[in-house]
CSV table of C-alpha atoms and ligand atoms in Angstrom, one decimal:
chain,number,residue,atom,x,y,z
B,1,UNK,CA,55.0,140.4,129.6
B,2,UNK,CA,53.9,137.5,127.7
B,3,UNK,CA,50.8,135.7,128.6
B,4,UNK,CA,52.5,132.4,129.6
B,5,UNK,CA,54.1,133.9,132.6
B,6,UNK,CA,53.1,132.6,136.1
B,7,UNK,CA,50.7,134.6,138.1
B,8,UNK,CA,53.1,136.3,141.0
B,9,UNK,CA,51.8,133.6,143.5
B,10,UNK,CA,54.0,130.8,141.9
B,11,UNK,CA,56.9,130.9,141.4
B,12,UNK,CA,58.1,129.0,138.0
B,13,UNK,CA,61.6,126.6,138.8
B,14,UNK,CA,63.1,125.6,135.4
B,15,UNK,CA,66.2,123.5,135.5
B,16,UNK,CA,67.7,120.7,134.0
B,17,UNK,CA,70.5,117.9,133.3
B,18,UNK,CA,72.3,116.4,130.3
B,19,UNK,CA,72.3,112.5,129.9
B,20,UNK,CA,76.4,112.5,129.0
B,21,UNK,CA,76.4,109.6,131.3
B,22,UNK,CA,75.2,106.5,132.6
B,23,UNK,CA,74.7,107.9,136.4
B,24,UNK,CA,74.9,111.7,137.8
B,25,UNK,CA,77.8,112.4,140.0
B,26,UNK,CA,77.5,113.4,143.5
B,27,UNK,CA,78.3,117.0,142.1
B,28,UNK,CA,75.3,117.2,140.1
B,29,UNK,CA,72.9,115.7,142.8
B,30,UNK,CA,74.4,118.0,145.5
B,31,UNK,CA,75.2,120.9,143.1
B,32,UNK,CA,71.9,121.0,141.4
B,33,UNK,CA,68.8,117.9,141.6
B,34,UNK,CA,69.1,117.9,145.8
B,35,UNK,CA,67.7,121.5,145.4
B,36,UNK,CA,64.6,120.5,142.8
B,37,UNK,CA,63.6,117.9,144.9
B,38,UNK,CA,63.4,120.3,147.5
B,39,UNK,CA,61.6,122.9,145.1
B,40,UNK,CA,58.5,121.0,143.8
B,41,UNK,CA,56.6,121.3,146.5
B,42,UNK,CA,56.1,124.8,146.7
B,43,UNK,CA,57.0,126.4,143.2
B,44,UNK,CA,55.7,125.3,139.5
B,45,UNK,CA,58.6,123.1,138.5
B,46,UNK,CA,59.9,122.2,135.1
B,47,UNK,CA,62.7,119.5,135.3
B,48,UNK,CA,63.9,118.3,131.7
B,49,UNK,CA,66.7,116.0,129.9
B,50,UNK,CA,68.7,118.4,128.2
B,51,UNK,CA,69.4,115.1,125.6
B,52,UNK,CA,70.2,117.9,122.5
B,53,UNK,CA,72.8,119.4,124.5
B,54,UNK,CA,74.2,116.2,125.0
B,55,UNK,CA,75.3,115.6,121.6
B,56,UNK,CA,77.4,119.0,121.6
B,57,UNK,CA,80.7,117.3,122.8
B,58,UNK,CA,81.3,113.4,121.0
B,59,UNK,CA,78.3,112.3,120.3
B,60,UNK,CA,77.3,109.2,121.5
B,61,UNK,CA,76.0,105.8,119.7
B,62,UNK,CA,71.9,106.4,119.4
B,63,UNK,CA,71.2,103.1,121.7
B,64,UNK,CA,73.7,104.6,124.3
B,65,UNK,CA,72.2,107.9,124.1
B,66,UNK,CA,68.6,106.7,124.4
B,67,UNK,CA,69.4,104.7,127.3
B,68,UNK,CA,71.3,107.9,129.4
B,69,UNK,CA,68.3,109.7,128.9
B,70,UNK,CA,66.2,106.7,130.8
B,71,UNK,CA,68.7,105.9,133.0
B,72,UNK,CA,68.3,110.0,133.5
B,73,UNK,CA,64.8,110.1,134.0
B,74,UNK,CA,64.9,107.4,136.7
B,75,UNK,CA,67.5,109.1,138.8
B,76,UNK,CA,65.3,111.9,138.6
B,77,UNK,CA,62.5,109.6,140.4
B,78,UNK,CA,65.5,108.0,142.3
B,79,UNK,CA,66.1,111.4,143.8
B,80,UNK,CA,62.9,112.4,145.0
B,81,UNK,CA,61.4,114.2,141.9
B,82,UNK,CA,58.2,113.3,142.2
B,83,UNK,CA,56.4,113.4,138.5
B,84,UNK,CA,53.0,114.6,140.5
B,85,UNK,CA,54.4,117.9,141.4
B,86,UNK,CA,57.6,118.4,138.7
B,87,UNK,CA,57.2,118.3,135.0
B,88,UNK,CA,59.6,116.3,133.7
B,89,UNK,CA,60.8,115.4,130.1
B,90,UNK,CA,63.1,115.5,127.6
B,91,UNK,CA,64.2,118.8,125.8
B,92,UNK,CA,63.9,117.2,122.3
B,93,UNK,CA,60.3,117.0,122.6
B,94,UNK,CA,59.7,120.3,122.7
B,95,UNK,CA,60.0,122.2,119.3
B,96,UNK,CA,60.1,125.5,120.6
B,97,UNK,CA,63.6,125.0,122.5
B,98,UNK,CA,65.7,125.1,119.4
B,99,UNK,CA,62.6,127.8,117.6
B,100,UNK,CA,63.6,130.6,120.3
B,101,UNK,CA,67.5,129.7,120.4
B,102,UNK,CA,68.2,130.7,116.7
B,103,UNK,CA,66.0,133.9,117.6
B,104,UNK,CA,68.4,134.7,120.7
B,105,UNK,CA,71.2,133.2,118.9
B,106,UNK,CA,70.8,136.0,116.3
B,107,UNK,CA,70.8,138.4,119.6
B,108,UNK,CA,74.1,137.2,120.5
B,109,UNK,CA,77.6,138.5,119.6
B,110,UNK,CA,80.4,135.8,118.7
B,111,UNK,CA,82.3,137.1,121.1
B,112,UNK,CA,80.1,136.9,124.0
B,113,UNK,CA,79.4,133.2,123.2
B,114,UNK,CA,83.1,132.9,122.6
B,115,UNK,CA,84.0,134.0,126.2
B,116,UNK,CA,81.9,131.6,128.2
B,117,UNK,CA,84.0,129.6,130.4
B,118,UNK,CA,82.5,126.6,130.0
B,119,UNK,CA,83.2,126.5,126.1
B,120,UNK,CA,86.6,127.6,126.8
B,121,UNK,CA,87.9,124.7,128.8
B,122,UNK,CA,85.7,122.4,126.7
B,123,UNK,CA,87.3,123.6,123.6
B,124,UNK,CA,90.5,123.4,125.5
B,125,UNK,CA,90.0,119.6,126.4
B,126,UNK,CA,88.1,117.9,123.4
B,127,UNK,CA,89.6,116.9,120.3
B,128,UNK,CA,86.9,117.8,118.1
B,129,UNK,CA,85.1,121.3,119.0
B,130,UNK,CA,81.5,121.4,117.2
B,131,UNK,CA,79.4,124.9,116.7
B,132,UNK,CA,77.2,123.2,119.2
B,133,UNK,CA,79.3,123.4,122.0
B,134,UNK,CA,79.5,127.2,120.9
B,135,UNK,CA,75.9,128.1,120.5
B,136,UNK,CA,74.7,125.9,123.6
B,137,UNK,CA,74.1,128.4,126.2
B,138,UNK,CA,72.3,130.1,124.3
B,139,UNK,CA,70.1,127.1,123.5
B,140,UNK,CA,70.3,126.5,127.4
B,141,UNK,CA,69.2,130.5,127.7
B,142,UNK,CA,66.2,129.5,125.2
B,143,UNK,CA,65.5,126.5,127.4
B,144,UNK,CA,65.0,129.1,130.7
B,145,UNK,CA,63.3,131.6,128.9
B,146,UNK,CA,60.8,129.8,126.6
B,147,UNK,CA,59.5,128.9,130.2
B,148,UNK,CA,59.0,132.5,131.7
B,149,UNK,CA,61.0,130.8,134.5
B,150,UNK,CA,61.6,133.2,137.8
B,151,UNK,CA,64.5,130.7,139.5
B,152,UNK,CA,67.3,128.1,138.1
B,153,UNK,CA,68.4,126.2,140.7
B,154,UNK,CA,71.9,124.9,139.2
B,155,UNK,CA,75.5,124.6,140.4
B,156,UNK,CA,78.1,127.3,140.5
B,157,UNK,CA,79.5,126.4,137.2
B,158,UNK,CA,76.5,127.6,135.4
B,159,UNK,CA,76.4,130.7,136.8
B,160,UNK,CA,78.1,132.9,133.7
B,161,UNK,CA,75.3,130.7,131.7
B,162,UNK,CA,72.6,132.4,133.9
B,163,UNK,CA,74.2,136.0,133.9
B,164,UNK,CA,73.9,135.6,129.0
B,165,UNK,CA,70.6,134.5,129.8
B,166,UNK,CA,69.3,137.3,131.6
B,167,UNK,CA,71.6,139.5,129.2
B,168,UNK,CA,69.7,138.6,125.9
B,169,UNK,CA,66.2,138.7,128.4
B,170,UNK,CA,67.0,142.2,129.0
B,171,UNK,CA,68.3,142.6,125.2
B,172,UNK,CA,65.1,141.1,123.5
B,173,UNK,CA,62.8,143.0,126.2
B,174,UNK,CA,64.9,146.3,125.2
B,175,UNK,CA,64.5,146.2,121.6
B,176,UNK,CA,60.8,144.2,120.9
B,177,UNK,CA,58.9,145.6,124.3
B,178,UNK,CA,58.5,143.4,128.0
B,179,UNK,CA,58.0,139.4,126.8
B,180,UNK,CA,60.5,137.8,128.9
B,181,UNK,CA,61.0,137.1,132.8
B,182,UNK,CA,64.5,137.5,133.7
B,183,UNK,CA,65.3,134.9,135.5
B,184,UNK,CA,67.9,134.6,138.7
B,185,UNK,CA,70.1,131.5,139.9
B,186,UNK,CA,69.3,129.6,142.7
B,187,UNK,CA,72.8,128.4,143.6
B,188,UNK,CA,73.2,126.6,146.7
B,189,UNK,CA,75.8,128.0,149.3
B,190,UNK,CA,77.5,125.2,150.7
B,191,UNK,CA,77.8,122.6,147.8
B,192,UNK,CA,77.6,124.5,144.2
B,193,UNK,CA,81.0,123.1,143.2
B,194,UNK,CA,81.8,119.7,144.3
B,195,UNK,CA,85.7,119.3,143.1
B,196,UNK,CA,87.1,116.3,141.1
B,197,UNK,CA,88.4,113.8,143.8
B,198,UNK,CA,92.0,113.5,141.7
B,199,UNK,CA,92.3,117.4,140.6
B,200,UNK,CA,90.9,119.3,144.0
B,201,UNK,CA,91.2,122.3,142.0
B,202,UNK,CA,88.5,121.1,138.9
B,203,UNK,CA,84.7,120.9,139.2
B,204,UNK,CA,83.9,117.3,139.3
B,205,UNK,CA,82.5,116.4,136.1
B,206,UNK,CA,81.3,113.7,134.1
B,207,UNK,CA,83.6,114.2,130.9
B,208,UNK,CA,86.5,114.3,133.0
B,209,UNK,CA,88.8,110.8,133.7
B,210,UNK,CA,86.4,108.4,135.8
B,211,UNK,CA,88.5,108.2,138.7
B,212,UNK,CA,88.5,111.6,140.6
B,213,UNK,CA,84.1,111.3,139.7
B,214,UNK,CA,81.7,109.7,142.3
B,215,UNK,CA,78.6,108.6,140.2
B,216,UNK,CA,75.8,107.8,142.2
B,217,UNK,CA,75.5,104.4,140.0
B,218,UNK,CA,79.4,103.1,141.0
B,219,UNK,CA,79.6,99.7,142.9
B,220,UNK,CA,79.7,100.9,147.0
B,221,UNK,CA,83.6,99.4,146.4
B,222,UNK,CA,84.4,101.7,143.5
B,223,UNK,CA,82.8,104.7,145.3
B,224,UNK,CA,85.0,103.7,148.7
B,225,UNK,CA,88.2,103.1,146.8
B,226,UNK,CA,88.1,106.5,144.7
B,227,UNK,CA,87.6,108.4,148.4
B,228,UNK,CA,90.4,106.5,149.1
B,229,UNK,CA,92.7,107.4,146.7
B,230,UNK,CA,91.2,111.4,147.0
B,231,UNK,CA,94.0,113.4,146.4
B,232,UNK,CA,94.5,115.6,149.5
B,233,UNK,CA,97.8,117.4,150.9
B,234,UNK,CA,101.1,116.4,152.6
B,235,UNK,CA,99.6,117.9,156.3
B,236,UNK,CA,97.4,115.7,158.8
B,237,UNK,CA,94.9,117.8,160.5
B,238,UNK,CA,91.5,117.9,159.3
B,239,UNK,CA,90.2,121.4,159.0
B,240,UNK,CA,87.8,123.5,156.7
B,241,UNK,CA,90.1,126.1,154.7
B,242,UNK,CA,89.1,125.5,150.5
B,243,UNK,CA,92.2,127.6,149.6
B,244,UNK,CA,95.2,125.9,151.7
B,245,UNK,CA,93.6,122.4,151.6
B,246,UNK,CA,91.2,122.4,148.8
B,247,UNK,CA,91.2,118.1,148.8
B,248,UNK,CA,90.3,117.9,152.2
B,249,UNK,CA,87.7,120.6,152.3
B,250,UNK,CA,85.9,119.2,149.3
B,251,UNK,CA,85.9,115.8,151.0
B,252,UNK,CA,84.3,117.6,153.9
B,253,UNK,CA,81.9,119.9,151.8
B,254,UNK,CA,80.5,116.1,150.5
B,255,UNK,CA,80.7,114.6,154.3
B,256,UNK,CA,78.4,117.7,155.1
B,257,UNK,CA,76.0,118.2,152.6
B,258,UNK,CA,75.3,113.9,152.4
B,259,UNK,CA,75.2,113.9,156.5
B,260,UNK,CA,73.1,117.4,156.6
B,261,UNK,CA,75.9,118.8,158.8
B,262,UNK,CA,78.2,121.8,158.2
B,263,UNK,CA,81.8,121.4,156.6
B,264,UNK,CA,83.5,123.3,160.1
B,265,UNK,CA,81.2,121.0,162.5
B,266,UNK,CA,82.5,117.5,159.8
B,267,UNK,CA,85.8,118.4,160.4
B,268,UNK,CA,85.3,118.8,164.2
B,269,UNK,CA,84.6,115.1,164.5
B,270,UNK,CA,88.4,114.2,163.5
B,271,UNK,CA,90.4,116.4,165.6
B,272,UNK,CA,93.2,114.5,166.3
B,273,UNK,CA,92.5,112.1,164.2
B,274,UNK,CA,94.4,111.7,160.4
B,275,UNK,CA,93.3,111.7,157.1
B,276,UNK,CA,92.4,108.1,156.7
B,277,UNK,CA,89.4,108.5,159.3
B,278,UNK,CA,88.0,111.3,157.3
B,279,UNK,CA,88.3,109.2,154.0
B,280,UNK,CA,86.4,106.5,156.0
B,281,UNK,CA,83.7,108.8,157.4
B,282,UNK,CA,83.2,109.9,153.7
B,283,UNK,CA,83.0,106.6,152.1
B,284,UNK,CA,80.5,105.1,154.7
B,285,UNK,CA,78.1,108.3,154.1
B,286,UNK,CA,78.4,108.1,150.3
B,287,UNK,CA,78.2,104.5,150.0
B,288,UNK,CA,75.3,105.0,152.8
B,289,UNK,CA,73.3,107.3,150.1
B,290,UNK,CA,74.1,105.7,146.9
B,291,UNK,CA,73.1,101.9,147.7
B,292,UNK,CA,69.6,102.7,148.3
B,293,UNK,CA,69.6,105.5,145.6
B,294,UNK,CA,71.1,102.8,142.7
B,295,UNK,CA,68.8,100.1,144.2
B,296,UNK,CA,65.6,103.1,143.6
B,297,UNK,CA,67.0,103.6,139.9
B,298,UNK,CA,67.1,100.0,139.0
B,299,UNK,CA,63.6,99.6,140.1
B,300,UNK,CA,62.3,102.6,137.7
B,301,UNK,CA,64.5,101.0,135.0
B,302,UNK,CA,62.3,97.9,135.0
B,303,UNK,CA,59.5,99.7,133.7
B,304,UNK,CA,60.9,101.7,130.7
B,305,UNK,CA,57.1,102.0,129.6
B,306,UNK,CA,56.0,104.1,132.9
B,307,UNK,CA,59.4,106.9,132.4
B,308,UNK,CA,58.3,107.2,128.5
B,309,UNK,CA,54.7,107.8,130.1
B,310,UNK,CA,56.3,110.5,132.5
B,311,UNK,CA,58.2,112.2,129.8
B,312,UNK,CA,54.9,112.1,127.8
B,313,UNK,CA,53.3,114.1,130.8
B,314,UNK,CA,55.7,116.3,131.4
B,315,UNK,CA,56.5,117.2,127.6
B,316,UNK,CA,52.6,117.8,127.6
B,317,UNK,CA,52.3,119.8,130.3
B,318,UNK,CA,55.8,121.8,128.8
B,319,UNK,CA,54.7,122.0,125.0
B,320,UNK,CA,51.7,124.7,125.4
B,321,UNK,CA,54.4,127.2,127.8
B,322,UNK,CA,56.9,127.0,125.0
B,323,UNK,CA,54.0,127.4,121.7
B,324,UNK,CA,52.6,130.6,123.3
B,325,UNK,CA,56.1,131.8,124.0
B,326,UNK,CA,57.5,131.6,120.5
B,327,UNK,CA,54.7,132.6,119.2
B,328,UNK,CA,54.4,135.9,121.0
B,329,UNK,CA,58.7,136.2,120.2
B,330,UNK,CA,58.2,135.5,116.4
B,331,UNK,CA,55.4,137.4,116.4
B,332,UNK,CA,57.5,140.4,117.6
B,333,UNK,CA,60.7,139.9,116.0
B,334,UNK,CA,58.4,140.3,112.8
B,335,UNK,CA,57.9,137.0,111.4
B,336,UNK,CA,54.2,137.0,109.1
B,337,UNK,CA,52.6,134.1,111.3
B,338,UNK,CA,51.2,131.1,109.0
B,339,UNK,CA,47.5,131.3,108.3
B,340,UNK,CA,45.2,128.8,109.8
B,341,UNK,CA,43.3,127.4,106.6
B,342,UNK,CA,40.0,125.9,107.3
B,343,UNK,CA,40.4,121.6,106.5
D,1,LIG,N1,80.9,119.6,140.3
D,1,LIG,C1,79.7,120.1,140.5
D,1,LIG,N2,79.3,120.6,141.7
D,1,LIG,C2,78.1,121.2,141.8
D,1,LIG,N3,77.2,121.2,140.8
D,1,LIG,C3,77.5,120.7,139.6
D,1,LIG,N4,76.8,120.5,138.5
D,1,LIG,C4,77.6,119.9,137.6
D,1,LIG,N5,78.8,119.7,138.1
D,1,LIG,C5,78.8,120.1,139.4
D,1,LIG,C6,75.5,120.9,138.3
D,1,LIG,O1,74.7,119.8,137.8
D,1,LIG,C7,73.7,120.3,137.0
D,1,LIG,C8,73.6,119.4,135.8
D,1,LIG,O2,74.8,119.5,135.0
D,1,LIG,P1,74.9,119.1,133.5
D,1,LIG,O3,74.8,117.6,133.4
D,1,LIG,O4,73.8,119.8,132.8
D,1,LIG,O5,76.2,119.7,132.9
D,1,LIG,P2,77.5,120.1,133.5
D,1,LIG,O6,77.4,121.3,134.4
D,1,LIG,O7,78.4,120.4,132.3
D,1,LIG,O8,77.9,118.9,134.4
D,1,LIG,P3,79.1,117.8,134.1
D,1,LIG,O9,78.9,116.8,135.1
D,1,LIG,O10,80.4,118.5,134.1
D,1,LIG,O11,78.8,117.2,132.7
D,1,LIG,P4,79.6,117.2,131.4
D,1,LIG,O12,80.9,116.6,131.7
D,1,LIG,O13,78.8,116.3,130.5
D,1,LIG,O14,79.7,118.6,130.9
D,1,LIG,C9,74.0,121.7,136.7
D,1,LIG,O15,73.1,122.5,137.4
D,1,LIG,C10,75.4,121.9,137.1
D,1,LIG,O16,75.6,123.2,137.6
């Protein structure tokens, strides 16, 4: 194993989020950040802005792009990642992300990267469909395993991401001897896949149409008005059952997880009662969570020089992990390693 993996007494969390948007969604905090901010304090954490995956759809105008990846950074804080205990920082500032993917990506067969779901319904949807959008889990598997990370914590949508990554781990550690930790998901039971309020049978997501989306950043109005409008079924009665009533279990699964209750003991509370009261219950415990969340992110935003500081740290505290890693791969795979000339 190489030498940057973590002694067995801590654990190494490595996750992270693309800035395709001006605010997360309630999908990605519940599917995904909820669980790192739970994770810091008792695991060595690595948080980062996947900002060169975010180019692999359209991408976006540089000023836009720059300012997700802020806006990013202070949900992060927004949330609860504390930069004391997480690493936090942006994936372009690390060389060795896109130095290990073309290694891996040369470990890869077309067709396996062809088959991942997520490029399949991507491809499906987008107009224009770059090699990017191809190759990028296995830049995302490079981003896991230039870390020696044990745990992932993500949503259920990137769970066929995890399974190639610990595919080409176990493939590189096959044919060039043990140098990578293979890594496991940490996918939360109850809410790893919010659904899109307007298609209850889509993940939410922030490339699809704005309407079925509850970003953390949308006016308390906007946010009450999509629950609203939630597509749910033509019955009445409130109940937990995700295969006959997939709108109104989703609006429960978000009820629950916001209100730290269970989706069966949500739907208790309306028995008898229609689908309106639910829709209210949800909208005063989102709008509850997102005011002082937005009102947290437009604090951090005032100080754009203290979140480049943060990224600073956290890149420096990521950039030695990821050296000694590509060094040992290249070093394996065969490459003649450049010789350090006295100045
Ligand atoms: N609907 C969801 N429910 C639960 N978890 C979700 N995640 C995303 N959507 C849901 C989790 O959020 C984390 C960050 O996601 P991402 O931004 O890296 O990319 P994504 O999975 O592709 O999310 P989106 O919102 O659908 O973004 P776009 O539209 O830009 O592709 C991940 O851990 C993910 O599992």
């Amino acid at each position: 194993m190489a030498s940057t993996a973590p002694t067995s007494s801590s654990t190494r969390v490595l996750s992270g989020i693309q800035p395709t948007s001006m605010s997360q969604h309630i999908g990605n905090y519940l599917g995904a950040t909820k669980q790192w901010v739970t994770m810091q304090h008792d695991h060595d954490v690595f948080f980062f802005l996947a900002d060169l995956h975010a180019i692999t759809a359209d991408p976006p105008e540089p000023a836009v792009l720059r300012q997700r990846s802020h806006q990013a950074v202070a949900q992060l804080l927004a949330a609860g990642v504390d930069p004391e205990h997480s690493a936090i920082f942006l994936q372009s500032h690390v060389p060795g992300h896109t130095q290990l993917s073309w290694v891996l990506e040369c470990l890869t067969a077309y067709g396996e990267a062809g088959r991942m779901t997520q490029f399949k319904d991507k491809s499906a949807r987008g107009e224009r469909v770059s090699v990017g959008l191809l190759t990028y889990p296995i830049l995302q598997a490079a981003d896991i395993l230039i870390y020696q990370a044990h745990q992932v914590p993500v949503g259920e949508d990137q769970r066929q991401h995890i399974e190639l990554t610990r595919d080409l781990a176990q493939r590189f550690n096959t044919r060039y001897g043990d140098t990578f930790v293979v890594p496991d998901a940490f996918i939360p039971k109850a809410s790893a896949k919010i659904l899109d309020l307007q298609d209850p049978t889509a993940k939410m997501s922030k490339s699809l149409p704005d309407a079925g989306t509850l970003n953390l950043l949308d006016d308390p109005k906007v946010l009450t008005k999509k629950i609203k409008r939630a597509v749910t079924d033509d019955g009445t009665e409130v109940r937990f059952d995700p295969v006959a009533k997939p709108g109104v279990s989703n609006l429960l699964v978000i009820l629950a997880a916001v209100t730290g209750s269970t989706p069966d003991a949500a739907a208790a509370q309306f028995d008898g009662q229609g689908y309106g009261a639910l829709k209210m219950a949800v909208a005063d415990a989102v709008v509850a969570f997102a005011e002082p969340f937005a009102a947290r992110v437009h604090e951090a935003m005032s100080d754009p020089g203290e979140l480049d500081l943060i990224l600073a740290r956290g890149a420096e505290r990521a950039r030695p992990i990821a050296e000694a890693t590509v060094n040992d791969v290249y070093d394996r795979v065969g490459f003649v390693p450049p010789l350090a000339r006295p100045r």
